[in-house]
Protein backbone atom coordinates (compact mmCIF):
# COMPACT_ATOMS: atom_id res chain seq x y z
CA MET A 1 -55.54 2.04 39.59
CA ASP A 2 -59.12 0.87 39.71
CA LEU A 3 -60.78 -2.31 38.48
CA LYS A 4 -61.85 -0.77 35.16
CA ASP A 5 -58.25 0.24 34.36
CA ILE A 6 -57.06 -3.29 35.18
CA GLN A 7 -59.76 -4.83 32.97
CA ASN A 8 -58.79 -2.53 30.08
CA LEU A 9 -55.14 -3.47 30.58
CA ILE A 10 -56.03 -7.19 30.47
CA LYS A 11 -57.96 -6.70 27.21
CA PHE A 12 -55.06 -4.76 25.70
CA VAL A 13 -52.52 -7.44 26.68
CA ALA A 14 -54.77 -10.23 25.34
CA LYS A 15 -55.15 -8.44 21.97
CA SER A 16 -51.44 -7.66 21.73
CA GLY A 17 -50.44 -11.33 21.87
CA ALA A 18 -47.90 -10.78 24.67
CA SER A 19 -47.52 -13.73 27.02
CA GLU A 20 -46.57 -11.71 30.11
CA VAL A 21 -46.68 -8.03 31.15
CA LYS A 22 -45.41 -6.55 34.40
CA LEU A 23 -46.42 -3.07 35.54
CA GLU A 24 -45.09 -1.32 38.63
CA MET A 25 -46.42 1.99 39.88
CA GLU A 26 -46.03 3.89 43.15
CA ASP A 27 -48.40 1.74 45.20
CA VAL A 28 -49.27 -1.25 43.00
CA LYS A 29 -47.42 -4.02 41.20
CA ILE A 30 -49.41 -5.93 38.55
CA THR A 31 -48.33 -9.01 36.59
CA ILE A 32 -50.54 -10.26 33.74
CA LYS A 33 -49.78 -13.64 32.18
CA THR A 34 -51.70 -15.20 29.30
CA ASN A 35 -51.37 -18.91 28.57
CA PRO A 36 -53.35 -20.75 25.89
CA ASP A 37 -54.88 -23.98 27.22
CA GLU A 38 -55.43 -27.25 25.34
CA SER A 39 -58.58 -25.94 23.61
CA GLY A 40 -56.69 -22.97 22.15
CA LYS A 41 -58.50 -20.46 24.35
CA GLU A 42 -56.38 -18.05 26.32
CA GLN A 43 -56.46 -18.00 30.09
CA VAL A 44 -55.54 -14.73 31.77
CA PHE A 45 -53.88 -14.64 35.18
CA VAL A 46 -53.65 -11.35 37.07
CA GLN A 47 -51.64 -10.80 40.21
CA GLN A 48 -51.94 -7.47 42.00
CA LEU A 49 -49.76 -6.83 45.02
CA PRO A 50 -49.56 -3.62 47.03
CA ILE A 51 -45.99 -2.44 47.31
CA ALA A 52 -45.03 -1.67 50.91
CA GLN A 53 -43.81 1.82 51.61
CA GLN A 54 -40.12 1.58 52.32
CA LEU A 55 -38.53 4.00 54.74
CA PRO A 56 -34.93 4.99 54.21
CA GLN A 57 -32.48 3.29 56.55
CA LEU A 58 -30.56 5.71 58.70
CA PRO A 59 -27.08 4.64 59.80
CA LEU A 60 -26.62 4.17 63.52
CA GLN A 61 -23.94 6.26 65.08
CA GLN A 62 -22.82 4.41 68.15
CA SER A 63 -19.96 6.77 68.98
CA MET A 64 -22.31 9.62 69.87
CA PRO A 65 -23.26 9.79 73.54
CA VAL A 66 -26.96 9.87 74.31
CA GLN A 67 -28.01 12.79 76.44
CA GLN A 68 -31.21 12.51 78.40
CA LEU A 69 -33.16 15.65 79.09
CA PRO A 70 -35.51 16.00 82.04
CA ALA A 71 -39.14 15.50 81.08
CA ALA A 72 -41.12 18.69 81.18
CA GLU A 73 -44.86 18.59 81.81
CA PRO A 74 -47.26 21.41 81.07
CA ALA A 75 -48.84 22.87 84.19
CA ASP A 76 -52.34 21.67 83.28
CA SER A 77 -51.40 18.15 82.18
CA LYS A 78 -52.94 15.07 83.72
CA PRO A 79 -51.01 11.96 84.70
CA ALA A 80 -50.13 9.82 81.71
CA THR A 81 -52.55 6.95 81.08
CA PRO A 82 -52.30 4.37 78.34
CA ALA A 83 -54.22 5.66 75.32
CA ASP A 84 -55.89 2.34 74.59
CA ASP A 85 -55.32 -0.68 76.78
CA ASP A 86 -56.15 -3.28 74.11
CA SER A 87 -54.87 -6.21 76.17
CA LYS A 88 -58.29 -6.82 77.71
CA TYR A 89 -59.90 -7.18 74.28
CA ILE A 90 -60.08 -10.20 71.99
CA THR A 91 -58.74 -9.65 68.48
CA ILE A 92 -60.68 -11.17 65.59
CA LYS A 93 -58.22 -11.89 62.77
CA SER A 94 -58.65 -12.55 59.08
CA PRO A 95 -58.77 -16.26 58.26
CA MET A 96 -57.64 -15.63 54.65
CA ILE A 97 -56.16 -13.23 52.14
CA GLY A 98 -58.67 -11.16 50.21
CA THR A 99 -60.72 -7.98 50.16
CA PHE A 100 -62.55 -7.01 53.37
CA TYR A 101 -66.18 -5.85 53.11
CA ARG A 102 -68.27 -4.57 56.04
CA ARG A 103 -71.61 -5.04 54.27
CA PRO A 104 -73.19 -7.75 52.08
CA GLY A 105 -73.79 -5.30 49.23
CA PRO A 106 -73.42 -1.62 48.35
CA ASP A 107 -77.00 -0.79 49.33
CA LYS A 108 -77.18 -3.13 52.33
CA PRO A 109 -76.62 -2.24 56.02
CA LEU A 110 -73.31 -2.93 57.76
CA PHE A 111 -72.85 -6.35 59.39
CA VAL A 112 -71.52 -4.80 62.62
CA GLU A 113 -70.53 -1.37 63.91
CA VAL A 114 -68.62 -0.15 66.93
CA GLY A 115 -70.90 -0.93 69.88
CA SER A 116 -72.63 -3.88 68.20
CA THR A 117 -73.12 -6.95 70.38
CA ILE A 118 -72.10 -10.17 68.67
CA SER A 119 -72.27 -13.84 69.58
CA LYS A 120 -70.57 -16.93 68.24
CA GLY A 121 -71.70 -17.54 64.67
CA THR A 122 -72.66 -13.91 63.94
CA VAL A 123 -71.56 -12.87 60.44
CA ILE A 124 -69.21 -9.91 60.98
CA CYS A 125 -67.86 -9.30 57.46
CA ILE A 126 -67.23 -10.76 54.02
CA ILE A 127 -63.79 -11.46 52.59
CA GLU A 128 -63.66 -11.81 48.82
CA ALA A 129 -60.98 -14.14 47.53
CA MET A 130 -60.77 -15.10 43.84
CA LYS A 131 -64.33 -13.86 43.14
CA LEU A 132 -65.74 -15.94 46.01
CA PHE A 133 -67.47 -14.00 48.78
CA ASN A 134 -66.78 -15.74 52.10
CA GLU A 135 -68.95 -14.81 55.09
CA ILE A 136 -66.76 -14.58 58.18
CA GLU A 137 -68.48 -15.59 61.40
CA SER A 138 -67.39 -14.56 64.88
CA GLU A 139 -65.83 -17.23 67.06
CA VAL A 140 -66.34 -15.12 70.20
CA SER A 141 -69.16 -13.30 71.92
CA GLY A 142 -68.97 -9.72 73.11
CA LYS A 143 -69.18 -6.11 72.02
CA ILE A 144 -67.31 -4.61 69.03
CA VAL A 145 -64.93 -1.98 70.44
CA LYS A 146 -62.86 -1.10 67.38
CA ILE A 147 -62.85 -1.83 63.65
CA LEU A 148 -59.23 -2.07 62.49
CA VAL A 149 -59.70 -2.31 58.69
CA ASP A 150 -61.34 0.06 56.21
CA ASP A 151 -64.18 -1.22 54.04
CA SER A 152 -63.15 -2.57 50.62
CA SER A 153 -59.48 -2.80 51.55
CA PRO A 154 -57.13 -5.77 51.07
CA VAL A 155 -56.36 -7.93 54.09
CA GLU A 156 -53.68 -10.52 54.77
CA PHE A 157 -54.01 -13.86 56.54
CA ASP A 158 -54.07 -13.37 60.34
CA GLN A 159 -54.44 -9.58 60.02
CA PRO A 160 -56.43 -8.08 62.94
CA LEU A 161 -59.93 -7.00 61.83
CA TYR A 162 -61.87 -6.22 65.03
CA LEU A 163 -61.33 -5.73 68.74
CA VAL A 164 -64.06 -7.31 70.88
CA ASP A 165 -64.78 -6.73 74.58
CA PRO A 166 -65.78 -10.18 75.87
CA SER A 167 -67.37 -8.84 79.08
């Protein structure tokens, strides 16, 4: 469901005179509440929450013995190395809930990319919360190693956004 669909739904609910509408779909839950204020004008409140994918719970069977098989390696395999040793990197986390943007506008260049060198105070992204666009500045210096969030996607408080190599 995109923004235009949500706006049309709000208009429909406002015209219908309903005070509250809840809509649940596969990946989105929307609640629209309308409350008239003292002046007689209606105020519309919209809450959109992504519904987490739930995996079915499988029952544990403790009575079954666990059989370990010898590990087989292909003849041309190399010794196992950790895919990404992220422990040496600093994680920049989201300071708020909102929508993550990698650029100041649709036709503007990205704030940072993988390989960009940043310093303290460098604007690294924007997080939109309640129609306010908050510039997020880096609190560390280093080189961007990995971007952990897609552009225009919702983020939670304390959600990792970037990995930075401080060296």
